[in-house]
CSV table of C-alpha atoms and ligand atoms in Angstrom, one decimal:
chain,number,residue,atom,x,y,z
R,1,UNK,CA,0.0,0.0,0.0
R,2,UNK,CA,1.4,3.1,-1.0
R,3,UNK,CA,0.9,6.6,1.5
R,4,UNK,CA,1.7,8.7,-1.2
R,5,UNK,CA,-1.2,9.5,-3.3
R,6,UNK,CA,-0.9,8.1,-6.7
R,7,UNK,CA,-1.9,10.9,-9.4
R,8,UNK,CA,-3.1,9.7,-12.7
R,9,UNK,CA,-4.9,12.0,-15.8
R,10,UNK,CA,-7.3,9.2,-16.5
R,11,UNK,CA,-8.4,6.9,-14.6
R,12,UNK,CA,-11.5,4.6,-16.2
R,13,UNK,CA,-13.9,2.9,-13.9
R,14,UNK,CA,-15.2,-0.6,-15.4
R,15,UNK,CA,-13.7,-2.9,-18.3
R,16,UNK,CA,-16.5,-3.5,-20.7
R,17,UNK,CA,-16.4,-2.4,-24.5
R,18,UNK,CA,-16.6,1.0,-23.2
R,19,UNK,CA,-13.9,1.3,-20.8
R,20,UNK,CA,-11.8,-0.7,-23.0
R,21,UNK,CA,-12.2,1.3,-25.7
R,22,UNK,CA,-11.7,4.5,-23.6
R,23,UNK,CA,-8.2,3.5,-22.8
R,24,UNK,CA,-7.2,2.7,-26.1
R,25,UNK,CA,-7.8,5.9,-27.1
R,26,UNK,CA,-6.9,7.5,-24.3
R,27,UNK,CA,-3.3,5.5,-24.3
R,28,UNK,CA,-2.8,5.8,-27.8
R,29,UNK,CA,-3.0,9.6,-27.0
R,30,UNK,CA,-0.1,9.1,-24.4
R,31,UNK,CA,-2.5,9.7,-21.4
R,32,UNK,CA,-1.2,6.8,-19.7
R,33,UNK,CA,-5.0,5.9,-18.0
R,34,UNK,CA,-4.9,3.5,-15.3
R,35,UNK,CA,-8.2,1.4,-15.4
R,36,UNK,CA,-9.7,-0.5,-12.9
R,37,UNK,CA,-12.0,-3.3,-14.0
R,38,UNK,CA,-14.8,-3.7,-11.3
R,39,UNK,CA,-16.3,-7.0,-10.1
R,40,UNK,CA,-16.7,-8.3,-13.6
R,41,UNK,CA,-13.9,-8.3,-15.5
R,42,UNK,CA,-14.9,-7.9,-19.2
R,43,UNK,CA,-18.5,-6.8,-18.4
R,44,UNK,CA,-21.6,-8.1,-19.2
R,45,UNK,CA,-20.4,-10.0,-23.1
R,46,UNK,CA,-18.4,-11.9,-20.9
R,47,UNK,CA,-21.5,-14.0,-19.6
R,48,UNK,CA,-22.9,-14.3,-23.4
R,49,UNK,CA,-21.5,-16.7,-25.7
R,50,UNK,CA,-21.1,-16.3,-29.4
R,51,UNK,CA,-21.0,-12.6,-30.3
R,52,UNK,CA,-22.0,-11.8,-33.9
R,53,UNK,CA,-23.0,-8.6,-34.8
R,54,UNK,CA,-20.0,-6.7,-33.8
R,55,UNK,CA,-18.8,-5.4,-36.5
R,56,UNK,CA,-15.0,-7.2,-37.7
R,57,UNK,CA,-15.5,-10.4,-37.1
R,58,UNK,CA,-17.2,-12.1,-40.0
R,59,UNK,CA,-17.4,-16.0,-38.2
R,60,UNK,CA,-18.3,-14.4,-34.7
R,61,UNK,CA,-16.4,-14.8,-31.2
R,62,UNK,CA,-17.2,-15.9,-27.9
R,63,UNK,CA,-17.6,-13.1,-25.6
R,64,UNK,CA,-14.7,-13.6,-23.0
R,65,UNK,CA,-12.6,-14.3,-26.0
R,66,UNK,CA,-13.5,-11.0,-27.4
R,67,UNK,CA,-13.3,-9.3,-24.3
R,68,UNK,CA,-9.6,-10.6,-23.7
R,69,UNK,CA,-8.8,-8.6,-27.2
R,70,UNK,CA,-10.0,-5.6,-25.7
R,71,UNK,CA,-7.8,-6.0,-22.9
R,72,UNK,CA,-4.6,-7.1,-24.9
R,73,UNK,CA,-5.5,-4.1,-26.9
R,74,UNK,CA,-5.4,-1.0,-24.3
R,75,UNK,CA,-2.3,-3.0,-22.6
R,76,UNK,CA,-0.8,-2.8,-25.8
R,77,UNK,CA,-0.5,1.1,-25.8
R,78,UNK,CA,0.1,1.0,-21.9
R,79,UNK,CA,-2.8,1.6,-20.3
R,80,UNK,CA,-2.5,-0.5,-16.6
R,81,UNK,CA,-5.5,-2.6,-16.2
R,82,UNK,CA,-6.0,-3.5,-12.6
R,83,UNK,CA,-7.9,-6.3,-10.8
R,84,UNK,CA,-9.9,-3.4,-8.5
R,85,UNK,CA,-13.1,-2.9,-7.3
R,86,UNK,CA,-14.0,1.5,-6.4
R,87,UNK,CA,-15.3,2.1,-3.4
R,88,UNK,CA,-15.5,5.6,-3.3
R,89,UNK,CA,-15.5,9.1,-5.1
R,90,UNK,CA,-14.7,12.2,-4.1
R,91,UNK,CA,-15.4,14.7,-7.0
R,92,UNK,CA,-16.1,18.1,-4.7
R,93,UNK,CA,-12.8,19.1,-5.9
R,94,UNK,CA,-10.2,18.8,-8.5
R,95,UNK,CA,-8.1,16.4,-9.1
R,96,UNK,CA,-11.1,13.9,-8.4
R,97,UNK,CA,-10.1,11.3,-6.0
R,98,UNK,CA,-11.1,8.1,-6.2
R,99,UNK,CA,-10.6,5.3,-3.8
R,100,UNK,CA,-9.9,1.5,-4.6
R,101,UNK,CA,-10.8,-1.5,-2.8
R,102,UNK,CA,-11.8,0.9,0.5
R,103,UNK,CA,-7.4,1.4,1.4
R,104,UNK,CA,-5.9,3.2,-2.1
R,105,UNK,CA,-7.0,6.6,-2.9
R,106,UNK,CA,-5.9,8.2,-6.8
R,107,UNK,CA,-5.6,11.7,-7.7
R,108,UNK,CA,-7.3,11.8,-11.3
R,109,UNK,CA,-7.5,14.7,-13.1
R,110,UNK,CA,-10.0,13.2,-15.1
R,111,UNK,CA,-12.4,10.1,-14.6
R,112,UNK,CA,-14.5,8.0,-16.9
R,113,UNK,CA,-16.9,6.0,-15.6
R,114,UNK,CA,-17.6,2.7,-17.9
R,115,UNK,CA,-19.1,0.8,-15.1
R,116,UNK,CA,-22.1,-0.3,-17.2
R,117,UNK,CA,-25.3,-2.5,-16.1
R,118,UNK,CA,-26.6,-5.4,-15.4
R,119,UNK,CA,-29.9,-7.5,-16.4
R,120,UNK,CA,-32.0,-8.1,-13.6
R,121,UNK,CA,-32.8,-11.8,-13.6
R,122,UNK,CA,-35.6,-13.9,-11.9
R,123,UNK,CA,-33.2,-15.7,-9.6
R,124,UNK,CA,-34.2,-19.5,-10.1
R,125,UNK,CA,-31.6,-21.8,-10.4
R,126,UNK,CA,-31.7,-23.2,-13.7
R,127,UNK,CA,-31.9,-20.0,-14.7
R,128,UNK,CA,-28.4,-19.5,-13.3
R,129,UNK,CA,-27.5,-23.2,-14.6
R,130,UNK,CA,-28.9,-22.8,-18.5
R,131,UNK,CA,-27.1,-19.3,-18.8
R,132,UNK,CA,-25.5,-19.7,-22.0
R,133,UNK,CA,-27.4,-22.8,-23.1
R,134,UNK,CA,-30.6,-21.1,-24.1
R,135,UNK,CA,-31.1,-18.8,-21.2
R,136,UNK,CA,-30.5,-15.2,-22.1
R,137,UNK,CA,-31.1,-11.4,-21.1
R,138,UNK,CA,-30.4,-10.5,-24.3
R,139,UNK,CA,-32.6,-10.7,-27.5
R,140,UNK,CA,-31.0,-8.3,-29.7
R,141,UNK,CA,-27.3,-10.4,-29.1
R,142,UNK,CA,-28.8,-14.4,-29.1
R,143,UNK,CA,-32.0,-14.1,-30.6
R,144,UNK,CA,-30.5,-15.3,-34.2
R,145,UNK,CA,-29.4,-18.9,-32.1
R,146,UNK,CA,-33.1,-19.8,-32.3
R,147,UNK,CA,-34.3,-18.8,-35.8
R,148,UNK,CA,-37.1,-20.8,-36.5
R,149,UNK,CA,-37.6,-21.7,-33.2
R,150,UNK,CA,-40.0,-21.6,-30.2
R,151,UNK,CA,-38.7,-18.7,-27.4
R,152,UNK,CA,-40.3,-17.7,-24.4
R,153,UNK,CA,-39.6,-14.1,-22.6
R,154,UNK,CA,-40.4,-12.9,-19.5
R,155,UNK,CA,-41.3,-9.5,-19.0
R,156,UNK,CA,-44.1,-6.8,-19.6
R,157,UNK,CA,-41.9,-3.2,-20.3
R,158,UNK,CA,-40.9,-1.8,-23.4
R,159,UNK,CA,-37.8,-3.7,-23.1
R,160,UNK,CA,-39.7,-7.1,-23.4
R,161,UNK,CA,-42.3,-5.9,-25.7
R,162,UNK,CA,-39.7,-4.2,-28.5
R,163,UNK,CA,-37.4,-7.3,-27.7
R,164,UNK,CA,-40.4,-10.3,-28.5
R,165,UNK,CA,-40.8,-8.3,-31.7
R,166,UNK,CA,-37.7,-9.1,-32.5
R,167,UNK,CA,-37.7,-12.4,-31.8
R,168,UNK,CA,-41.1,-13.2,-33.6
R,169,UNK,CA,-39.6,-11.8,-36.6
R,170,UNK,CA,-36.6,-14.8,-36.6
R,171,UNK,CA,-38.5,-17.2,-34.4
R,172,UNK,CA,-41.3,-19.7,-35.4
R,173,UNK,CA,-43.4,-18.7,-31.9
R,174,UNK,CA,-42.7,-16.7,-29.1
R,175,UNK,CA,-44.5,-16.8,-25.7
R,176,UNK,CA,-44.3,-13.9,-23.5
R,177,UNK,CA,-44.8,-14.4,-20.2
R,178,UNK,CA,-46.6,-11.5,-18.1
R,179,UNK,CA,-46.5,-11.9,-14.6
R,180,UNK,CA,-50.0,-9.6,-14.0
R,181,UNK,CA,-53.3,-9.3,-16.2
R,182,UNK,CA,-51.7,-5.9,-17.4
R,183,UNK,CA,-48.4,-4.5,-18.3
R,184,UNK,CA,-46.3,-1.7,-17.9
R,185,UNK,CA,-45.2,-0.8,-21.4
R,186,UNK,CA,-46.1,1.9,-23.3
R,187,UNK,CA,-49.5,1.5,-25.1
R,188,UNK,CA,-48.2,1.8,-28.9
R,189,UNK,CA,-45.3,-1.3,-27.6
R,190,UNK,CA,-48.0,-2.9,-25.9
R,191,UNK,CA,-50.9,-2.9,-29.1
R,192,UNK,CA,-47.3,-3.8,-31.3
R,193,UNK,CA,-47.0,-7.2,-29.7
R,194,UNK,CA,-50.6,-8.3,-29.3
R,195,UNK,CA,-51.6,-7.8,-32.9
R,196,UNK,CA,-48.4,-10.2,-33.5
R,197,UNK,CA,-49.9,-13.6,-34.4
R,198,UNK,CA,-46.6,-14.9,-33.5
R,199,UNK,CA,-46.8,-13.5,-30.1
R,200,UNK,CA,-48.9,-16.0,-27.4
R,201,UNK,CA,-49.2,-13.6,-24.2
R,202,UNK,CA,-49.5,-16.0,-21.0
R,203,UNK,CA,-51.0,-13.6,-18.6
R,204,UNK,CA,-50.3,-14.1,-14.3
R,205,UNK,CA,-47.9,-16.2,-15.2
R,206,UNK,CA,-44.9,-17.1,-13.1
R,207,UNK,CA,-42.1,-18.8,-14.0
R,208,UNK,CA,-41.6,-21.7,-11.6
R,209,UNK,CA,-38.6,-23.5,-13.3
R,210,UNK,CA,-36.6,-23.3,-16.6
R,211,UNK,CA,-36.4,-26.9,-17.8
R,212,UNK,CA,-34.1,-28.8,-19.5
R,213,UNK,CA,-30.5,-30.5,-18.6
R,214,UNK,CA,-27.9,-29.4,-21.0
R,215,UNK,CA,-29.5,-26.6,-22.5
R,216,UNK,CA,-33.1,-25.2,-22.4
R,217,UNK,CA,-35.9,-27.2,-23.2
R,218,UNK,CA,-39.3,-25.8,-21.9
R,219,UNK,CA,-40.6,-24.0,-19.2
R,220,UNK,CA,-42.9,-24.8,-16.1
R,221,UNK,CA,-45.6,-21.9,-15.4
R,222,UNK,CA,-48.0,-21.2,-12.8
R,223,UNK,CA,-50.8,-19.2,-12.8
R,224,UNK,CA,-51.3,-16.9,-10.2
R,225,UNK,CA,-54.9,-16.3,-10.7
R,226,UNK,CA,-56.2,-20.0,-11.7
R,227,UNK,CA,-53.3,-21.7,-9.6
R,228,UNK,CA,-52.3,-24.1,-12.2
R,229,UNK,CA,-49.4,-25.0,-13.6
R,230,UNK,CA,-48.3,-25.4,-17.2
R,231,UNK,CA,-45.3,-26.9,-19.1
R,232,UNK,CA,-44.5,-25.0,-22.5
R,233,UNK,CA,-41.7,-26.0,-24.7
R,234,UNK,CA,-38.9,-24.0,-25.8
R,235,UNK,CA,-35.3,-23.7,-26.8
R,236,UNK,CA,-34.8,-20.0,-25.7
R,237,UNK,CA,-35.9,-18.3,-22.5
R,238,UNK,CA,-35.0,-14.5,-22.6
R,239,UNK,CA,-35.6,-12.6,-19.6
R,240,UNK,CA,-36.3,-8.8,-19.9
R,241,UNK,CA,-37.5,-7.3,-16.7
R,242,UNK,CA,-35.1,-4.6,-16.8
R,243,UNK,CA,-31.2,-3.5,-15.9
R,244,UNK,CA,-29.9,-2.3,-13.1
R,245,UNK,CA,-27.1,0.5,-14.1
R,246,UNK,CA,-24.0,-0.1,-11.6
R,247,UNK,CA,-23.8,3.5,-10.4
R,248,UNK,CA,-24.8,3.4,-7.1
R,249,UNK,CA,-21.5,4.3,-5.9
R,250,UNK,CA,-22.1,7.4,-7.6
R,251,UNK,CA,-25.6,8.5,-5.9
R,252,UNK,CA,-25.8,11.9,-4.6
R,253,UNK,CA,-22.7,13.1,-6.3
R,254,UNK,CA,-23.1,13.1,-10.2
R,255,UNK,CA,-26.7,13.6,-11.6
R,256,UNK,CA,-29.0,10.9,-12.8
R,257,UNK,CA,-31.8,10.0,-13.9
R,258,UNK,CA,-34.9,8.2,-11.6
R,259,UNK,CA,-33.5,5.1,-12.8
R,260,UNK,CA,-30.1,5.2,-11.7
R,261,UNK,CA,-28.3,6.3,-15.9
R,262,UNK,CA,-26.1,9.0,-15.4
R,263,UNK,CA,-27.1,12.3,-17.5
R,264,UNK,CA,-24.8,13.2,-19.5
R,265,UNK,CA,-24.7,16.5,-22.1
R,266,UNK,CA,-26.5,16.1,-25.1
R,267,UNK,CA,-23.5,14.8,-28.2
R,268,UNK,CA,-21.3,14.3,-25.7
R,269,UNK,CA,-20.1,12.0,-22.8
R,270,UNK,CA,-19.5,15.4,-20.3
R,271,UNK,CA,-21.3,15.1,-16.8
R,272,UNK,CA,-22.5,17.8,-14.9
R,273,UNK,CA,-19.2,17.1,-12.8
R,274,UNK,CA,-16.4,19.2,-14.6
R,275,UNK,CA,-13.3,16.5,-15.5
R,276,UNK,CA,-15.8,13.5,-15.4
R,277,UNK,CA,-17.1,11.7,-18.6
R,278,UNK,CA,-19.2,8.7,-18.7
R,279,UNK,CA,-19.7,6.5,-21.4
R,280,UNK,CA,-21.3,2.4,-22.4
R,281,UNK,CA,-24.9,1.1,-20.5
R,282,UNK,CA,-24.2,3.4,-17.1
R,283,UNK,CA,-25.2,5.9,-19.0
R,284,UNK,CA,-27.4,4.4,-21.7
R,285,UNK,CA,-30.6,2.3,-21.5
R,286,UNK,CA,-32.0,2.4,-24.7
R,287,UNK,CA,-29.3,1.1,-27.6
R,288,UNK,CA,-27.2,-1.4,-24.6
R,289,UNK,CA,-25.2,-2.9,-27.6
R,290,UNK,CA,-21.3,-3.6,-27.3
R,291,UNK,CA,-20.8,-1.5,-30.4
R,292,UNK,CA,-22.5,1.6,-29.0
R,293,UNK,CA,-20.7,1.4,-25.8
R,294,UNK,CA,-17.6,1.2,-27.3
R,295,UNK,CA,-18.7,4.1,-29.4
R,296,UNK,CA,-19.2,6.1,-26.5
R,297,UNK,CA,-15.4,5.5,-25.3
R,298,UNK,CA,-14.1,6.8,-27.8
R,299,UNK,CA,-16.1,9.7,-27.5
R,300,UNK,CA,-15.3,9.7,-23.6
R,301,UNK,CA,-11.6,9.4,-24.1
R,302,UNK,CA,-11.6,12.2,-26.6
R,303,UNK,CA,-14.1,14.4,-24.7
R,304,UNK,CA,-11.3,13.9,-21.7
R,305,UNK,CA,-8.3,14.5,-23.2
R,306,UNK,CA,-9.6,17.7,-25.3
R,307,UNK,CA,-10.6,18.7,-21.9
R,308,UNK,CA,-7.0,18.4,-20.2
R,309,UNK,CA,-5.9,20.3,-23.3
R,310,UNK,CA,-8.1,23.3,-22.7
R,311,UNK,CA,-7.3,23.3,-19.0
R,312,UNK,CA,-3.5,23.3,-20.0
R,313,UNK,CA,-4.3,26.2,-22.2
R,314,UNK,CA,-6.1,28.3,-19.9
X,1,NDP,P1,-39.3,-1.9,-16.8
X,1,NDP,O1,-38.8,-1.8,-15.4
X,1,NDP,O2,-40.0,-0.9,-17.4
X,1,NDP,O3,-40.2,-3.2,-16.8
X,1,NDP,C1,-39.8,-4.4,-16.2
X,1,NDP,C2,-40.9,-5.4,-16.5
X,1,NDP,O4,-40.4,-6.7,-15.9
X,1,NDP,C3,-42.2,-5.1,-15.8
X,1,NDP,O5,-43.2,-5.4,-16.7
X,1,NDP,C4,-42.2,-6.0,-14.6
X,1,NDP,O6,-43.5,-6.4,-14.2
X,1,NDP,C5,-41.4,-7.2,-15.1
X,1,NDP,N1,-40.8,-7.9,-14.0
X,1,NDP,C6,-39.9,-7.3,-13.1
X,1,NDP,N2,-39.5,-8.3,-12.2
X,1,NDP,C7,-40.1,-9.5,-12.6
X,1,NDP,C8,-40.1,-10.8,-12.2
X,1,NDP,N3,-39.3,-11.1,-11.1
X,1,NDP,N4,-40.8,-11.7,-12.8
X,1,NDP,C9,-41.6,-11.4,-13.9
X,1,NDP,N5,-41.6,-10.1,-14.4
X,1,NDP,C10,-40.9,-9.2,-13.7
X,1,NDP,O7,-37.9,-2.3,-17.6
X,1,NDP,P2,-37.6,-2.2,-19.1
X,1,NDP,O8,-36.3,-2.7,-19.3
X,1,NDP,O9,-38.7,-2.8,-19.9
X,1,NDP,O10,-37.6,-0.6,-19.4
X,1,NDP,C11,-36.7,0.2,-18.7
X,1,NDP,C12,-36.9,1.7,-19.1
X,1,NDP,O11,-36.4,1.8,-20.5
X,1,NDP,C13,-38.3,2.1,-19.1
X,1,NDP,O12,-38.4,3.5,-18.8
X,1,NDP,C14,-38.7,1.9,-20.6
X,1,NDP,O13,-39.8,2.8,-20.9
X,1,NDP,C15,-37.4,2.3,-21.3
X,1,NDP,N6,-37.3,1.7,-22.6
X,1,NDP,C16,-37.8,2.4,-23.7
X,1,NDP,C17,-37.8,1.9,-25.0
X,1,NDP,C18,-38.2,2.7,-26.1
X,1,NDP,O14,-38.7,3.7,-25.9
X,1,NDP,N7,-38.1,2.2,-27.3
X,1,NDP,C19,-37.3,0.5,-25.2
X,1,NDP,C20,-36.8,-0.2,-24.0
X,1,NDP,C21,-36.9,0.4,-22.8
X,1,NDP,P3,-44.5,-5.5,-13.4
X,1,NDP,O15,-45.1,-4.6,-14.5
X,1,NDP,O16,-45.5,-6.5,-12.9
X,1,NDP,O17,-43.8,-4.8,-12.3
């Protein structure tokens, strides 16, 4: 442990496609960023499997594999990527100082938060166990492994409407699996996926158990109004019942929004905290993709270092 405060010009919170996209811009520009990589190293792709729409890799890639290319990437040009979990931020003055692991604080001059989101899942076991194998909180990323297919999703928000949509368009049948007699999504989402013939809503329905050893093979429902139970059978089970940004660490000291997405100037990655840039799904719940996140840092690393240049000017 060092006593000496460590001073660094960027430091970049979270090691998704956004953070390490960040510090490959933000090395290549000689900024030296140190970036810590949270609880999850690699972010969310790296509990996906097969990625296939990002774009440069015509046969696909597995998500941790990708996510390693990210990392070899930004070490390449010398950013330090450190196994660290941030504790807390102190951003009343300048340099910002952030503190890792709850014992090592940084001087930053400027900070990028990339600490993304997660899906919220139902928290059944073989939901856990099937991960990978047909269970999936992403449509938009693993709804082309079951073209032609029966799916099931769970959820009632836009998320789950806009992303059964999708799937009926590649799938043979999708079930969607509403846990009241209404739901929450907007009326026009709402209208969108009950005139969809390939869409079977299964009102007051819970999911008692994802079935299926290897890899996902049906569902068992209960009704919470009629009390029965029903078996359906499927080969993907998508969860969409929202995501959780990981910004909590945050609260109180950057602004938000109700649900927790940090704001961020409009056509750009500045928050309303001066010398702090955010960038990926902490700060975007709409688009989510790897491709966008890694879009935004580059915008975040650039946003940073033309702000250390003006600063230097001044
Ligand atoms: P929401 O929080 O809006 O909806 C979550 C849904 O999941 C609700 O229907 C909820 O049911 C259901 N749910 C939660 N927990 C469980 C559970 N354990 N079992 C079964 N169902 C459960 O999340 P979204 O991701 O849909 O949307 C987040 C935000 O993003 C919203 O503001 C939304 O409007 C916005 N958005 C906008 C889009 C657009 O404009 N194109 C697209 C996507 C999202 P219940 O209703 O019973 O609580």
């Amino acid at each position: 442990m060092t006593s000496e405060r460590e001073k660094v010009k960027v430091l970049i919170i979270g090691s998704g496609p956004a953070g390490y996209t960040a510090a490959i811009y933000a090395s290549r520009a000689g900024l030296n960023p140190v970036l810590y990589t949270g609880p999850q190293p690699g972010g969310q792709l790296t509990i996906t499997t097969e990625v296939e729409n990002y774009p440069g890799y015509p046969n696909g890639i597995q998500g941790p594999e990708m996510m390693e290319d990210f990392r070899k990437q930004a070490e390449r040009f010398g950013t330090q990527v450190r196994y660290g979990l941030v504790t807390a931020v102190d951003f009343s003055s300048h340099p910002h100082l952030v503190t890792v692991d709850d014992q090592h604080t940084i001087e930053a001059e400027t900070v990028i938060i990339s600490t993304g989101a997660s899906a919220k899942w139902l928290g059944l076991e073989s939901e856990t166990r099937l991960n990978g194998r047909g269970v999936s909180a992403c449509a938009v990323c693993d709804g082309f492994f079951f073209r032609g297919q029966d799916v099931a999703i769970v959820g009632a928000g836009d998320t789950a409407c806009e992303e059964a949509s999708y799937l009926a368009n590649i799938c043979n049948k999708v079930y969607m699996i509403v846990r009241r007699d209404e739901m929450r999504a907007s009326q026009i989402m709402q209208k969108r996926v009950m005139s969809n013939p390939k869409i079977e809503i299964l009102w007051n329905s819970e999911t008692e158990e994802i079935l299926g050893d290897e890899e996902v093979t049906g569902a068992r429902l209960y009704n919470n109004v009629t009390h029965e139970t029903k078996e359906i059978k499927v080969s993907g089970f998508f969860v969409a019942i929202g995501h959780q940004p990981n910004t909590d660490i945050f609260k109180g000291i950057i602004d938000m929004d109700e649900n927790g997405y940090i704001k961020t100037v409009p056509g750009s990655t500045r928050t309303n905290v001066e010398g702090v840039f955010v960038c990926g799904d902490a700060q975007d719940h709409v688009y989510r993709q790897a491709v966008t996140a890694a879009g935004t840092g580059c915008m975040a690393a650039l946003d940073a270092e033309r702000y250390m240049a003006a600063k230097e000017m001044a």
